[in-house]
Coordinates of C-alpha atoms in Angstrom, one line a residue:
X5 CA 80.3 80.4 102.2
X6 CA 77.9 78.8 104.7
X7 CA 80.6 76.2 105.7
X8 CA 83.1 79.1 106.3
X9 CA 80.6 80.9 108.5
X10 CA 79.9 77.8 110.4
X11 CA 83.6 77.2 111.0
X12 CA 84.0 80.8 112.2
X13 CA 81.0 80.4 114.6
X14 CA 82.3 77.1 116.0
X15 CA 85.8 78.5 116.4
X16 CA 84.6 81.6 118.3
X17 CA 82.5 79.4 120.6
X18 CA 85.5 77.2 121.3
X19 CA 87.6 80.4 122.0
X20 CA 85.0 81.7 124.4
X21 CA 85.3 78.5 126.4
X22 CA 89.0 78.9 126.6
X23 CA 88.7 82.5 127.8
X24 CA 86.2 81.5 130.5
X25 CA 88.5 78.6 131.7
X26 CA 90.3 79.1 135.0
X27 CA 93.6 78.3 133.2
X28 CA 93.2 81.5 131.3
X29 CA 92.9 83.5 134.5
X30 CA 96.0 81.7 135.9
X31 CA 98.0 82.6 132.8
X32 CA 96.9 86.3 133.1
X33 CA 98.1 86.3 136.7
X34 CA 101.5 85.0 135.7
X35 CA 101.7 87.6 132.9
X36 CA 100.7 90.3 135.4
X37 CA 103.7 89.4 137.6
X38 CA 106.0 89.3 134.5
X39 CA 104.9 92.8 133.4
X40 CA 105.2 94.2 136.9
X41 CA 108.7 92.8 137.1
X42 CA 109.5 94.3 133.7
X43 CA 108.2 97.8 134.7
X44 CA 110.4 97.9 137.8
X45 CA 113.5 98.0 135.5
X46 CA 112.6 101.6 134.3
X47 CA 114.4 103.3 137.2
X48 CA 115.5 106.3 135.2
X49 CA 111.9 107.0 134.0
X50 CA 113.2 107.6 130.4
X51 CA 109.8 107.1 129.0
X52 CA 106.3 107.7 130.3
X53 CA 105.5 104.0 129.7
X54 CA 102.1 102.4 130.2
X55 CA 100.9 101.4 133.6
X56 CA 101.0 97.7 134.5
X57 CA 97.2 97.4 134.2
X58 CA 97.1 99.2 130.8
X59 CA 99.9 97.0 129.5
X60 CA 98.1 93.9 130.8
X61 CA 94.7 94.8 129.2
X62 CA 96.5 95.5 125.9
X63 CA 98.2 92.1 126.2
X64 CA 95.0 90.3 126.9
X65 CA 93.2 91.9 123.9
X66 CA 96.1 91.3 121.6
X67 CA 96.3 87.7 122.7
X68 CA 92.5 87.1 122.1
X69 CA 92.7 88.7 118.6
X70 CA 95.8 86.7 117.5
X71 CA 94.3 83.6 119.1
X72 CA 91.2 84.0 116.9
X73 CA 93.3 84.4 113.8
X74 CA 95.5 81.4 114.5
X75 CA 92.5 79.2 115.4
X76 CA 90.8 80.1 112.1
X77 CA 94.0 79.2 110.2
X78 CA 94.1 75.8 112.0
X79 CA 90.5 75.1 111.3
X80 CA 90.3 76.3 107.7
X81 CA 93.4 74.6 106.3
X82 CA 93.1 71.6 108.7
X83 CA 96.1 71.1 111.0
X84 CA 94.8 68.6 113.6
X85 CA 96.2 66.8 116.6
X86 CA 95.2 63.5 118.1
X87 CA 93.2 64.0 121.2
X88 CA 95.3 62.6 124.1
X89 CA 95.2 63.2 127.9
X90 CA 98.9 64.1 127.9
X91 CA 98.3 67.3 126.0
X92 CA 97.2 69.0 129.2
X93 CA 100.8 68.8 130.4
X94 CA 102.1 71.1 127.6
X95 CA 101.4 74.3 129.4
X96 CA 102.6 73.2 132.9
X97 CA 105.8 71.9 131.2
X98 CA 106.3 75.3 129.6
X99 CA 106.0 77.0 132.9
X100 CA 108.3 74.4 134.5
X101 CA 111.0 75.2 131.9
X102 CA 110.4 79.0 132.5
X103 CA 111.6 78.4 136.1
X104 CA 115.1 78.0 134.7
X105 CA 115.0 80.9 132.3
X106 CA 112.0 83.0 131.3
X107 CA 112.7 82.6 127.6
X108 CA 111.9 78.9 127.9
X109 CA 108.3 79.8 128.4
X110 CA 108.1 79.4 124.6
X111 CA 106.2 76.3 123.5
X112 CA 109.2 75.4 121.1
X113 CA 111.0 73.9 124.1
X114 CA 108.0 72.3 125.9
X115 CA 106.7 70.7 122.7
X116 CA 110.2 69.4 121.8
X117 CA 110.4 67.7 125.3
X118 CA 106.9 66.4 125.0
X119 CA 107.6 65.0 121.5
X120 CA 110.8 63.2 122.7
X121 CA 108.8 61.7 125.7
X122 CA 106.1 60.6 123.2
X123 CA 108.7 58.7 121.2
X124 CA 110.3 57.1 124.3
X125 CA 107.1 56.2 126.3
X126 CA 105.1 53.9 124.1
X127 CA 103.4 51.7 126.8
X128 CA 106.2 49.2 126.8
X129 CA 107.0 47.0 129.8
X130 CA 110.4 47.3 131.6
X131 CA 111.1 44.9 134.5
X132 CA 107.4 44.2 134.8
X133 CA 106.5 47.9 135.0
X134 CA 104.2 49.2 132.2
X135 CA 105.3 52.6 131.0
X136 CA 102.7 55.2 130.0
X137 CA 101.7 55.4 126.4
X138 CA 101.9 59.2 125.7
X139 CA 101.2 58.7 122.0
X140 CA 101.1 62.3 120.9
X141 CA 100.8 63.1 117.2
X142 CA 104.2 64.7 116.6
X143 CA 103.3 66.0 113.2
X144 CA 100.4 67.8 114.8
X145 CA 102.7 69.1 117.5
X146 CA 105.0 70.6 114.9
X147 CA 102.0 72.2 113.2
X148 CA 100.8 73.6 116.4
X149 CA 104.1 75.2 117.3
X150 CA 104.4 76.5 113.8
X151 CA 101.1 78.2 114.0
X152 CA 101.9 79.6 117.5
X153 CA 105.1 81.2 116.1
X154 CA 103.3 82.5 113.1
X155 CA 101.0 84.4 115.6
X156 CA 104.0 85.4 117.6
X157 CA 105.8 86.8 114.5
X158 CA 102.7 88.9 113.7
X159 CA 102.6 90.3 117.3
X160 CA 106.3 91.1 117.4
X161 CA 106.2 92.8 114.0
X162 CA 103.4 95.2 115.0
X163 CA 103.7 95.7 118.8
X164 CA 107.0 94.0 119.9
X165 CA 108.8 97.4 120.3
X166 CA 105.9 99.0 122.2
X167 CA 106.9 100.1 125.7
X168 CA 110.6 99.2 125.2
X169 CA 112.5 100.3 128.3
X170 CA 115.9 101.9 128.0
X171 CA 118.6 100.4 130.2
X172 CA 122.0 101.8 131.0
X173 CA 125.0 99.5 130.6
X174 CA 128.7 99.8 130.4
X175 CA 131.1 98.1 128.0
X176 CA 134.9 98.8 127.8
X177 CA 134.4 101.7 130.3
X178 CA 131.9 103.3 127.9
X179 CA 128.4 104.1 129.1
X180 CA 125.8 103.1 126.6
X181 CA 122.0 102.8 126.6
X182 CA 120.1 99.8 125.1
X183 CA 116.5 98.8 125.0
X184 CA 114.9 95.9 126.8
X185 CA 111.8 94.5 125.1
X186 CA 109.6 92.1 126.9
X187 CA 106.1 91.2 125.8
X188 CA 103.8 88.5 127.0
X189 CA 100.4 87.5 125.7
X190 CA 97.8 85.1 127.2
X191 CA 96.6 82.9 124.3
X192 CA 93.2 81.3 124.0
X193 CA 93.2 79.0 121.0
X194 CA 90.9 76.4 119.4
X195 CA 92.9 73.3 118.6
X196 CA 91.6 71.0 115.8
X197 CA 91.7 67.5 117.3
X198 CA 91.0 64.0 115.9
X199 CA 88.7 61.9 118.0
X200 CA 87.4 58.3 117.6
X201 CA 83.7 57.8 117.2
X202 CA 80.9 59.6 115.4
X203 CA 78.6 62.6 115.8
X204 CA 75.1 63.4 114.6
X205 CA 74.9 64.5 111.0
X206 CA 73.2 67.8 112.1
X207 CA 76.5 68.7 113.8
X208 CA 78.7 68.0 110.8
X209 CA 80.2 70.7 108.6
X210 CA 81.0 69.4 105.1
X211 CA 84.6 70.2 104.1
X212 CA 86.3 70.0 100.7
X213 CA 88.1 66.7 99.7
X214 CA 91.6 68.1 100.2
X215 CA 90.8 69.0 103.9
X216 CA 92.5 68.5 106.3
X217 CA 95.9 69.5 104.9
X218 CA 97.6 67.3 107.5
X219 CA 96.2 63.8 107.2
X220 CA 97.4 61.6 110.0
X221 CA 94.8 59.1 111.0
X222 CA 96.0 56.3 113.4
X223 CA 95.7 52.8 112.0
X224 CA 92.8 50.9 113.3
X225 CA 90.6 54.0 113.7
X226 CA 87.7 53.3 111.4
X227 CA 85.3 55.9 112.6
X228 CA 86.5 59.3 113.6
X229 CA 85.7 63.0 113.5
X230 CA 87.5 66.3 113.8
X231 CA 86.5 68.8 116.4
X232 CA 87.7 72.0 118.0
X233 CA 89.0 71.9 121.6
X234 CA 89.6 75.0 123.7
X235 CA 93.2 75.4 124.8
X236 CA 95.0 78.0 126.9
X237 CA 98.6 78.9 126.3
X238 CA 101.0 81.9 126.4
X239 CA 103.3 83.7 124.0
X240 CA 106.3 85.6 125.1
X241 CA 109.0 87.7 123.5
X242 CA 112.2 89.0 125.2
X243 CA 115.1 90.7 123.6
X244 CA 117.7 93.3 124.4
X245 CA 119.4 95.5 121.8
X246 CA 122.2 98.0 122.0
X247 CA 123.2 98.1 118.4
X248 CA 119.7 98.6 116.7
X249 CA 116.6 100.6 117.2
X250 CA 113.8 98.6 119.0
X251 CA 111.4 98.7 116.0
X252 CA 114.1 97.6 113.6
X253 CA 115.1 94.7 115.8
X254 CA 111.5 93.6 116.2
X255 CA 110.8 93.6 112.5
X256 CA 114.0 91.6 111.8
X257 CA 113.1 89.1 114.5
X258 CA 109.5 88.8 113.2
X259 CA 110.7 88.0 109.7
X260 CA 113.0 85.2 111.0
X261 CA 110.2 83.8 113.1
X262 CA 107.9 83.8 110.1
X263 CA 110.3 81.6 108.1
X264 CA 110.8 79.4 111.2
X265 CA 107.0 78.9 111.5
X266 CA 106.6 78.1 107.8
X267 CA 109.4 75.5 108.0
X268 CA 107.7 73.8 110.9
X269 CA 104.3 73.8 109.2
X270 CA 105.8 72.3 106.0
X271 CA 107.7 69.7 108.1
X272 CA 104.5 68.8 109.9
X273 CA 102.7 68.1 106.6
X274 CA 105.6 66.1 105.1
X275 CA 106.4 64.1 108.3
X276 CA 103.1 62.2 108.5
X277 CA 104.1 58.5 108.8
X278 CA 107.8 59.4 108.5
X279 CA 109.5 59.1 111.9
X280 CA 112.8 60.3 110.6
X281 CA 111.3 63.6 109.5
X282 CA 109.5 63.8 112.9
X283 CA 112.8 63.5 114.7
X284 CA 114.3 66.2 112.5
X285 CA 111.3 68.4 113.2
X286 CA 111.6 68.0 117.0
X287 CA 115.4 68.8 116.8
X288 CA 114.8 71.8 114.5
X289 CA 111.8 73.0 116.6
X290 CA 114.0 73.7 119.7
X291 CA 117.4 74.0 117.9
X292 CA 116.4 76.7 115.4
X293 CA 114.5 78.7 118.0
X294 CA 117.6 78.7 120.3
X295 CA 119.8 79.4 117.3
X296 CA 117.8 82.6 116.5
X297 CA 118.3 83.8 120.1
X298 CA 122.1 83.0 120.1
X299 CA 122.4 84.7 116.7
X300 CA 120.9 87.9 118.1
X301 CA 123.3 87.7 121.1
X302 CA 126.2 87.3 118.6
X303 CA 125.1 90.4 116.8
X304 CA 125.0 92.3 120.1
X305 CA 128.5 91.2 121.0
X306 CA 130.1 92.0 117.7
X307 CA 128.4 95.3 116.7
X308 CA 129.0 98.8 118.1
X309 CA 126.3 100.2 120.4
X310 CA 124.0 102.7 118.9
X311 CA 123.4 105.1 121.8
X312 CA 126.6 106.0 123.7
X313 CA 127.5 108.9 126.0
X314 CA 129.1 111.5 123.7
X315 CA 132.4 113.1 124.4
X316 CA 130.8 116.5 124.0
X317 CA 127.1 117.5 124.1
X318 CA 124.2 115.6 125.6
X319 CA 122.3 112.7 123.9
X320 CA 118.6 112.4 124.0
X321 CA 117.2 109.1 125.1
X322 CA 113.5 110.0 125.3
X323 CA 111.4 112.9 124.0
X324 CA 108.3 113.6 126.0
X325 CA 105.2 114.0 123.8
X326 CA 104.0 117.5 123.0
X327 CA 107.0 119.0 124.8
X328 CA 109.2 121.7 123.2
X329 CA 111.7 119.1 121.9
X330 CA 108.9 117.1 120.4
X331 CA 107.4 120.2 118.8
X332 CA 110.8 121.0 117.2
X333 CA 111.2 117.5 115.8
X334 CA 114.0 116.2 118.0
X335 CA 114.4 112.4 118.0
X336 CA 115.7 109.6 120.1
X337 CA 119.5 109.4 119.8
X338 CA 120.0 113.1 118.8
X339 CA 123.0 114.9 120.3
X340 CA 122.5 118.5 121.4
X341 CA 125.8 120.2 120.6
X342 CA 125.0 124.0 120.9
X343 CA 122.3 126.2 122.4
X344 CA 122.2 129.8 121.2
X345 CA 125.7 129.3 119.8
X346 CA 127.0 128.2 123.2
X347 CA 128.8 124.8 122.9
X348 CA 127.2 122.2 125.2
X349 CA 129.8 120.1 127.1
X350 CA 127.8 118.0 129.5
X351 CA 124.5 117.6 131.2
X352 CA 125.2 120.1 134.1
X353 CA 126.3 122.8 131.7
X354 CA 123.3 122.2 129.4
X355 CA 120.9 122.6 132.3
X356 CA 122.8 125.8 133.4
X357 CA 122.3 127.2 129.9
X358 CA 118.5 126.6 130.1
X359 CA 118.2 128.3 133.5
X360 CA 118.7 131.6 131.6
X361 CA 115.1 131.1 130.4
X362 CA 115.7 132.3 126.9
X363 CA 112.6 133.5 125.0
X364 CA 114.2 132.3 121.7
X365 CA 116.3 129.2 121.2
X366 CA 118.6 128.1 118.4
X367 CA 119.6 124.5 119.1
X368 CA 122.2 122.7 117.0
X369 CA 121.7 118.9 116.9
X370 CA 123.6 116.0 115.5
X371 CA 121.4 113.2 114.3
X372 CA 122.2 109.5 114.8
X373 CA 123.3 109.3 111.1
X374 CA 125.8 112.2 111.6
X375 CA 123.8 114.9 109.9
X376 CA 123.6 118.3 111.6
X377 CA 120.4 120.3 112.0
X378 CA 119.4 123.6 113.7
X379 CA 116.1 123.9 115.4
X380 CA 114.4 127.1 116.5
X381 CA 111.9 127.6 119.3
X382 CA 110.0 130.7 120.5
X383 CA 108.9 131.0 124.1
X384 CA 107.5 134.5 124.5
X385 CA 107.1 136.1 127.0
X386 CA 108.1 133.7 129.8
X387 CA 111.1 131.9 128.3
X388 CA 111.9 128.3 128.6
X389 CA 114.0 126.2 131.0
X390 CA 113.1 122.7 130.1
X391 CA 113.0 121.0 126.7
X392 CA 111.1 118.0 128.1
X393 CA 113.7 115.4 127.2
X394 CA 115.5 112.6 129.1
X395 CA 119.2 112.4 128.6
X396 CA 121.8 109.6 129.0
X397 CA 123.0 109.8 132.6
X398 CA 126.7 110.6 132.9
X399 CA 126.9 109.0 136.3
X400 CA 124.2 106.3 136.3
X401 CA 123.0 105.0 139.7
X402 CA 122.6 101.4 138.4
X403 CA 124.4 99.6 135.6
X404 CA 122.6 96.7 134.0
X405 CA 124.5 93.8 132.5
X406 CA 123.0 92.4 129.4
X407 CA 123.2 88.8 130.7
X408 CA 121.7 89.6 134.1
X409 CA 118.5 91.1 132.5
X410 CA 117.9 88.1 130.3
X411 CA 118.8 85.2 132.6
X412 CA 115.9 85.6 135.0
X413 CA 113.8 82.6 135.8
X414 CA 110.1 82.5 136.8
X415 CA 111.1 80.8 140.1
X416 CA 113.2 84.0 140.9
X417 CA 110.2 86.2 140.1
X418 CA 107.7 84.2 142.2
X419 CA 110.1 83.9 145.1
X420 CA 110.6 87.7 145.2
X421 CA 106.9 88.2 144.9
X422 CA 106.1 86.3 148.1
X423 CA 109.0 87.8 150.0
X424 CA 107.2 91.2 149.9

């Protein structure tokens, strides 16, 4: 137990150094810009979403909490990396790839590129020029990305659908509403690194014989020790769904990412001293991640949208908390078909009906599963003229294309930022 408490203490100290590092502030600034860009999409004000600052504070706190959990997993089970100068390029490389497409901010792509470069650049000489010896522990890199995606899966499962923004789109001349989900987290993490040399016995924490689980000590290193190094990264999630509810989509994605992360961790442990498995791991690291994204896009292209403009009635896209509709129990996606036995044809007529300021309402609603339900609401003595709901617009001002929302690069965001 004492050893476990010491590990927790050392891990938290290392995390605090990561949080106080300037790189952490820089990552927060980047995420602030991304959140601000995301909030600007909510032009129809479907939901009373969080402010940019509130969303940023939540993101920072969630990142610190999940970073602590991931760091403890790395330290307790022992998933080390060889300490090398080139590791500092991992985060800049991720941001460089994000200039092309924001989804490439994920470390799956940056780590795959770094691993390939490590295999190519081994300090060899070509035409008298000595190439750099990157020499990154690829097994450790696989383990790191696996742990990062384990943390990401947890975050997506619990908070991925928070603050999802409805977007209006059009397909086959049919107006439909989907949900855009974008979440970004600054990530302080304590990486377990293998270093040559020795430390004083008073600074050593005795670990069990099986530890570390990933044993990859370079040949020729007779004296070495494991330590925790503060590291700053970022996690991101971006998805658009028209055919599923946001929470359902996030939970499905989280489960897939969980299996993805476990596959990488197992490959990391098995690939020690086996270059073939390391190559397979690097290919799967980027390939499987991209495959998950392409699979979700395939689902969107082949399944019917969930929220469409009905031929008759009005469809609810947002229920304002504590309003009359919320008190009655109306939900996202419900279609209001009748009010006080008057058939609802469209939004204009629905608003005209409510202008009568009835003191008692009977509202007939068709749920997303097709079931019908009648709600009652008393509004004595003043009557009611607003149910406090947002409806699918029949003549939307702006139509978003699914591809245009997703294919935004960080370069585009920064350029627009400095134009203002």
